[in-house]
mmCIF file of C-alpha atoms in Angstrom:
data_model
loop_
_atom_site.group_PDB
_atom_site.id
_atom_site.type_symbol
_atom_site.label_atom_id
_atom_site.label_comp_id
_atom_site.label_asym_id
_atom_site.label_seq_id
_atom_site.Cartn_x
_atom_site.Cartn_y
_atom_site.Cartn_z
ATOM 1 C CA UNK A 29 0.000 0.000 0.000
ATOM 2 C CA UNK A 30 1.068 3.612 -0.461
ATOM 3 C CA UNK A 31 0.375 6.853 1.346
ATOM 4 C CA UNK A 32 0.553 10.332 -0.196
ATOM 5 C CA UNK A 33 3.103 12.448 1.656
ATOM 6 C CA UNK A 34 3.266 16.228 1.242
ATOM 7 C CA UNK A 35 6.665 17.288 -0.020
ATOM 8 C CA UNK A 36 5.917 20.960 -0.614
ATOM 9 C CA UNK A 37 3.686 23.601 -2.103
ATOM 10 C CA UNK A 38 3.446 25.931 -5.092
ATOM 11 C CA UNK A 39 1.571 29.167 -4.540
ATOM 12 C CA UNK A 40 2.038 32.298 -6.643
ATOM 13 C CA UNK A 41 5.772 32.793 -7.335
ATOM 14 C CA UNK A 42 6.785 30.662 -4.317
ATOM 15 C CA UNK A 43 7.988 27.060 -4.153
ATOM 16 C CA UNK A 44 8.016 25.527 -0.656
ATOM 17 C CA UNK A 45 9.953 22.372 0.148
ATOM 18 C CA UNK A 46 9.429 20.299 3.314
ATOM 19 C CA UNK A 47 11.962 18.074 5.090
ATOM 20 C CA UNK A 48 9.118 16.301 6.844
ATOM 21 C CA UNK A 49 5.388 16.442 6.317
ATOM 22 C CA UNK A 50 3.849 19.505 7.947
ATOM 23 C CA UNK A 51 0.477 19.276 9.696
ATOM 24 C CA UNK A 52 -2.202 20.624 7.361
ATOM 25 C CA UNK A 53 -2.731 23.589 9.689
ATOM 26 C CA UNK A 54 0.886 24.734 9.304
ATOM 27 C CA UNK A 55 0.901 23.855 5.601
ATOM 28 C CA UNK A 56 -2.006 26.306 5.290
ATOM 29 C CA UNK A 57 -0.337 28.833 7.604
ATOM 30 C CA UNK A 58 2.789 29.214 5.514
ATOM 31 C CA UNK A 59 0.723 29.530 2.331
ATOM 32 C CA UNK A 60 -1.484 32.204 3.932
ATOM 33 C CA UNK A 61 1.502 34.127 5.323
ATOM 34 C CA UNK A 62 3.292 33.999 1.968
ATOM 35 C CA UNK A 63 0.203 35.093 -0.003
ATOM 36 C CA UNK A 64 -0.491 37.928 2.436
ATOM 37 C CA UNK A 65 3.110 39.203 2.285
ATOM 38 C CA UNK A 66 3.199 38.977 -1.528
ATOM 39 C CA UNK A 67 -0.064 40.884 -1.947
ATOM 40 C CA UNK A 68 1.046 43.672 0.402
ATOM 41 C CA UNK A 69 4.506 43.915 -1.217
ATOM 42 C CA UNK A 70 2.938 43.953 -4.705
ATOM 43 C CA UNK A 71 0.871 46.995 -3.736
ATOM 44 C CA UNK A 72 4.015 49.059 -3.240
ATOM 45 C CA UNK A 73 6.710 47.593 -5.505
ATOM 46 C CA UNK A 74 6.963 45.653 -8.765
ATOM 47 C CA UNK A 75 8.242 42.192 -7.917
ATOM 48 C CA UNK A 76 10.024 41.847 -11.288
ATOM 49 C CA UNK A 77 11.698 45.270 -11.659
ATOM 50 C CA UNK A 78 12.255 46.445 -8.085
ATOM 51 C CA UNK A 79 13.268 43.156 -6.542
ATOM 52 C CA UNK A 80 15.368 44.373 -3.626
ATOM 53 C CA UNK A 81 12.794 46.800 -2.216
ATOM 54 C CA UNK A 82 10.008 44.308 -2.941
ATOM 55 C CA UNK A 83 11.858 41.697 -0.896
ATOM 56 C CA UNK A 84 12.442 44.107 1.985
ATOM 57 C CA UNK A 85 8.707 44.829 2.039
ATOM 58 C CA UNK A 86 7.813 41.122 1.790
ATOM 59 C CA UNK A 87 10.112 40.216 4.711
ATOM 60 C CA UNK A 88 8.867 43.215 6.698
ATOM 61 C CA UNK A 89 5.283 41.995 6.362
ATOM 62 C CA UNK A 90 6.270 38.472 7.442
ATOM 63 C CA UNK A 91 7.995 39.918 10.515
ATOM 64 C CA UNK A 92 4.861 41.891 11.411
ATOM 65 C CA UNK A 93 2.702 38.746 11.400
ATOM 66 C CA UNK A 94 4.981 36.525 13.485
ATOM 67 C CA UNK A 95 8.130 35.565 11.578
ATOM 68 C CA UNK A 96 11.367 36.730 13.215
ATOM 69 C CA UNK A 97 14.663 36.969 11.336
ATOM 70 C CA UNK A 98 17.645 35.025 12.646
ATOM 71 C CA UNK A 99 21.195 34.169 11.551
ATOM 72 C CA UNK A 100 23.503 36.605 9.769
ATOM 73 C CA UNK A 101 22.649 35.934 6.114
ATOM 74 C CA UNK A 102 19.968 38.550 5.447
ATOM 75 C CA UNK A 103 19.561 39.895 1.920
ATOM 76 C CA UNK A 104 22.994 38.599 0.930
ATOM 77 C CA UNK A 105 23.251 39.173 -2.833
ATOM 78 C CA UNK A 106 25.230 36.605 -4.813
ATOM 79 C CA UNK A 107 25.454 35.675 -8.491
ATOM 80 C CA UNK A 108 25.947 32.195 -9.865
ATOM 81 C CA UNK A 109 26.632 30.997 -13.407
ATOM 82 C CA UNK A 110 24.285 28.144 -14.268
ATOM 83 C CA UNK A 111 25.648 24.962 -15.750
ATOM 84 C CA UNK A 112 22.672 22.670 -16.045
ATOM 85 C CA UNK A 113 19.192 23.434 -14.757
ATOM 86 C CA UNK A 114 17.790 25.759 -12.122
ATOM 87 C CA UNK A 115 16.501 22.615 -10.394
ATOM 88 C CA UNK A 116 20.082 21.313 -10.132
ATOM 89 C CA UNK A 117 21.139 24.635 -8.619
ATOM 90 C CA UNK A 118 18.315 24.465 -6.051
ATOM 91 C CA UNK A 119 19.335 20.964 -4.965
ATOM 92 C CA UNK A 120 22.997 22.027 -4.638
ATOM 93 C CA UNK A 121 22.006 25.099 -2.608
ATOM 94 C CA UNK A 122 19.724 23.085 -0.334
ATOM 95 C CA UNK A 123 22.408 20.433 0.163
ATOM 96 C CA UNK A 124 24.827 23.130 1.355
ATOM 97 C CA UNK A 125 22.486 24.268 4.159
ATOM 98 C CA UNK A 126 23.247 23.436 7.776
ATOM 99 C CA UNK A 127 20.579 20.723 7.839
ATOM 100 C CA UNK A 128 21.860 18.261 5.250
ATOM 101 C CA UNK A 129 18.380 16.726 4.853
ATOM 102 C CA UNK A 130 17.354 19.799 2.874
ATOM 103 C CA UNK A 131 19.009 18.466 -0.278
ATOM 104 C CA UNK A 132 17.008 15.236 -0.368
ATOM 105 C CA UNK A 133 13.851 17.148 0.552
ATOM 106 C CA UNK A 134 14.368 19.479 -2.404
ATOM 107 C CA UNK A 135 14.841 16.483 -4.723
ATOM 108 C CA UNK A 136 11.525 15.023 -3.511
ATOM 109 C CA UNK A 137 9.766 18.365 -3.962
ATOM 110 C CA UNK A 138 11.089 18.905 -7.487
ATOM 111 C CA UNK A 139 10.263 15.317 -8.467
ATOM 112 C CA UNK A 140 6.680 15.936 -7.338
ATOM 113 C CA UNK A 141 6.535 19.230 -9.222
ATOM 114 C CA UNK A 142 7.951 17.856 -12.463
ATOM 115 C CA UNK A 143 4.802 15.826 -13.159
ATOM 116 C CA UNK A 144 2.319 18.469 -11.982
ATOM 117 C CA UNK A 145 1.622 20.441 -15.148
ATOM 118 C CA UNK A 146 -0.943 22.891 -13.656
ATOM 119 C CA UNK A 147 1.525 23.803 -10.895
ATOM 120 C CA UNK A 148 4.351 24.273 -13.406
ATOM 121 C CA UNK A 149 2.221 26.496 -15.639
ATOM 122 C CA UNK A 150 1.131 28.613 -12.677
ATOM 123 C CA UNK A 151 4.713 28.955 -11.401
ATOM 124 C CA UNK A 152 5.968 29.958 -14.858
ATOM 125 C CA UNK A 153 3.243 32.590 -15.128
ATOM 126 C CA UNK A 154 3.610 34.059 -11.635
ATOM 127 C CA UNK A 155 7.416 34.203 -11.853
ATOM 128 C CA UNK A 156 7.476 35.503 -15.458
ATOM 129 C CA UNK A 157 9.475 32.409 -16.463
ATOM 130 C CA UNK A 158 11.983 32.889 -13.658
ATOM 131 C CA UNK A 159 12.367 36.685 -13.652
ATOM 132 C CA UNK A 160 11.497 36.728 -9.946
ATOM 133 C CA UNK A 161 10.552 33.848 -7.658
ATOM 134 C CA UNK A 162 11.033 32.458 -4.152
ATOM 135 C CA UNK A 163 12.204 29.040 -3.054
ATOM 136 C CA UNK A 164 11.410 28.373 0.600
ATOM 137 C CA UNK A 165 12.771 25.273 2.393
ATOM 138 C CA UNK A 166 10.803 24.643 5.607
ATOM 139 C CA UNK A 167 11.708 22.528 8.631
ATOM 140 C CA UNK A 168 11.253 22.202 12.384
ATOM 141 C CA UNK A 169 14.184 23.062 14.638
ATOM 142 C CA UNK A 170 15.244 21.235 17.798
ATOM 143 C CA UNK A 171 12.643 23.186 19.813
ATOM 144 C CA UNK A 172 9.852 22.191 17.452
ATOM 145 C CA UNK A 173 9.540 25.700 15.949
ATOM 146 C CA UNK A 174 8.801 26.114 12.250
ATOM 147 C CA UNK A 175 11.745 27.623 10.355
ATOM 148 C CA UNK A 176 11.953 28.802 6.750
ATOM 149 C CA UNK A 177 14.785 29.992 4.533
ATOM 150 C CA UNK A 178 13.566 32.496 1.929
ATOM 151 C CA UNK A 179 15.700 32.408 -1.214
ATOM 152 C CA UNK A 180 14.708 35.245 -3.544
ATOM 153 C CA UNK A 181 15.938 34.336 -7.019
ATOM 154 C CA UNK A 182 16.166 36.054 -10.397
ATOM 155 C CA UNK A 183 17.021 34.121 -13.543
ATOM 156 C CA UNK A 184 18.961 36.229 -16.030
ATOM 157 C CA UNK A 185 19.071 34.312 -19.311
ATOM 158 C CA UNK A 186 19.510 35.056 -23.004
ATOM 159 C CA UNK A 187 15.976 33.828 -23.681
ATOM 160 C CA UNK A 188 12.798 32.934 -21.794
ATOM 161 C CA UNK A 189 11.798 29.313 -21.441
ATOM 162 C CA UNK A 190 8.622 27.730 -20.184
ATOM 163 C CA UNK A 191 9.279 25.042 -17.604
ATOM 164 C CA UNK A 192 12.395 27.102 -16.821
ATOM 165 C CA UNK A 193 13.200 25.150 -13.653
ATOM 166 C CA UNK A 194 14.050 22.004 -15.573
ATOM 167 C CA UNK A 195 15.558 23.477 -18.736
ATOM 168 C CA UNK A 196 19.248 22.585 -19.175
ATOM 169 C CA UNK A 197 21.100 25.864 -19.644
ATOM 170 C CA UNK A 198 24.418 25.949 -21.459
ATOM 171 C CA UNK A 199 27.345 27.369 -19.512
ATOM 172 C CA UNK A 200 27.482 31.194 -19.497
ATOM 173 C CA UNK A 201 23.973 31.443 -21.051
ATOM 174 C CA UNK A 202 22.191 32.058 -17.743
ATOM 175 C CA UNK A 203 22.891 33.445 -14.289
ATOM 176 C CA UNK A 204 21.042 33.291 -11.000
ATOM 177 C CA UNK A 205 20.939 36.291 -8.655
ATOM 178 C CA UNK A 206 20.121 35.180 -5.117
ATOM 179 C CA UNK A 207 19.176 36.972 -1.906
ATOM 180 C CA UNK A 208 18.252 35.124 1.261
ATOM 181 C CA UNK A 209 16.884 35.465 4.776
ATOM 182 C CA UNK A 210 16.134 32.970 7.548
ATOM 183 C CA UNK A 211 12.970 33.232 9.626
ATOM 184 C CA UNK A 212 11.355 31.453 12.567
ATOM 185 C CA UNK A 213 7.619 31.424 13.349
ATOM 186 C CA UNK A 214 6.162 32.756 16.589
ATOM 187 C CA UNK A 215 2.743 31.089 16.542
ATOM 188 C CA UNK A 216 1.345 33.354 19.268
ATOM 189 C CA UNK A 217 1.939 36.490 17.191
ATOM 190 C CA UNK A 218 0.532 34.815 14.080
ATOM 191 C CA UNK A 219 -2.624 33.795 15.958
ATOM 192 C CA UNK A 220 -3.196 37.450 16.810
ATOM 193 C CA UNK A 221 -2.955 38.428 13.129
ATOM 194 C CA UNK A 222 -5.248 35.779 11.624
ATOM 195 C CA UNK A 223 -8.336 37.999 11.348
ATOM 196 C CA UNK A 224 -6.324 40.621 9.429
ATOM 197 C CA UNK A 225 -4.735 37.991 7.154
ATOM 198 C CA UNK A 226 -8.011 36.202 6.432
ATOM 199 C CA UNK A 227 -9.820 39.466 5.711
ATOM 200 C CA UNK A 228 -7.190 40.377 3.113
ATOM 201 C CA UNK A 229 -7.103 36.925 1.545
ATOM 202 C CA UNK A 230 -10.884 36.820 1.210
ATOM 203 C CA UNK A 231 -10.492 39.516 -1.460
ATOM 204 C CA UNK A 232 -7.743 37.677 -3.333
ATOM 205 C CA UNK A 233 -6.140 34.301 -2.734
ATOM 206 C CA UNK A 234 -3.437 32.886 -4.987
ATOM 207 C CA UNK A 235 -3.739 29.456 -6.542
ATOM 208 C CA UNK A 236 -2.212 26.657 -4.469
ATOM 209 C CA UNK A 237 -0.888 23.308 -5.586
ATOM 210 C CA UNK A 238 0.033 20.653 -3.042
ATOM 211 C CA UNK A 239 3.089 18.642 -4.004
ATOM 212 C CA UNK A 240 3.080 15.055 -2.801
ATOM 213 C CA UNK A 241 4.671 11.685 -3.409
ATOM 214 C CA UNK A 242 3.460 8.167 -2.977
ATOM 215 C CA UNK A 243 5.381 6.601 -0.123
ATOM 216 C CA UNK A 244 5.214 2.921 0.954
ATOM 217 C CA UNK A 245 3.160 2.300 4.085
ATOM 218 C CA UNK A 246 4.606 0.129 6.848
ATOM 219 C CA UNK A 247 2.965 -3.188 7.536
#
């Protein structure tokens, strides 16, 4: 027998990847928080042409609704020459994180996404084929608190490609610009902001696509 296990989520221009299956309540929480922050940031800045200030606004909104920043790597801007696919780059980046399980989790998430055509089409559209998108690994820390790493990415390539995540780019034909921040959820603060978040999302809620894999069941 098999059991479907959540490996992540696509919503708007954001791809979430989970080390372990999140309870549905927290799976919904991170989608709601992300959608809320995107909508508020979009009201002030263009996510494709004013990326740095858009990201500052996005992170500022997350902080206001319960996500605190930690670690030193905040808005660090780096450039990387792609050799291969963006998906390969994401796996390499996740594998280099302090929790080594992130690499395998990203592989599972991308494998689930690869066969989900509606999710791929939505992600291509919302990110303008990679012009601006977020990749957000999520995990629980030793205290059981939900942590996320927000990687804000821009694909600079000589041409646009649909299904850009899995396209194999020739060396020197594409670059990735990356900024990142690490955040931890304070559930008490979030609980106090739910009415505000829900009121805003009732007016507009982004499409969501659960990413899951069939896993063998014990017994």
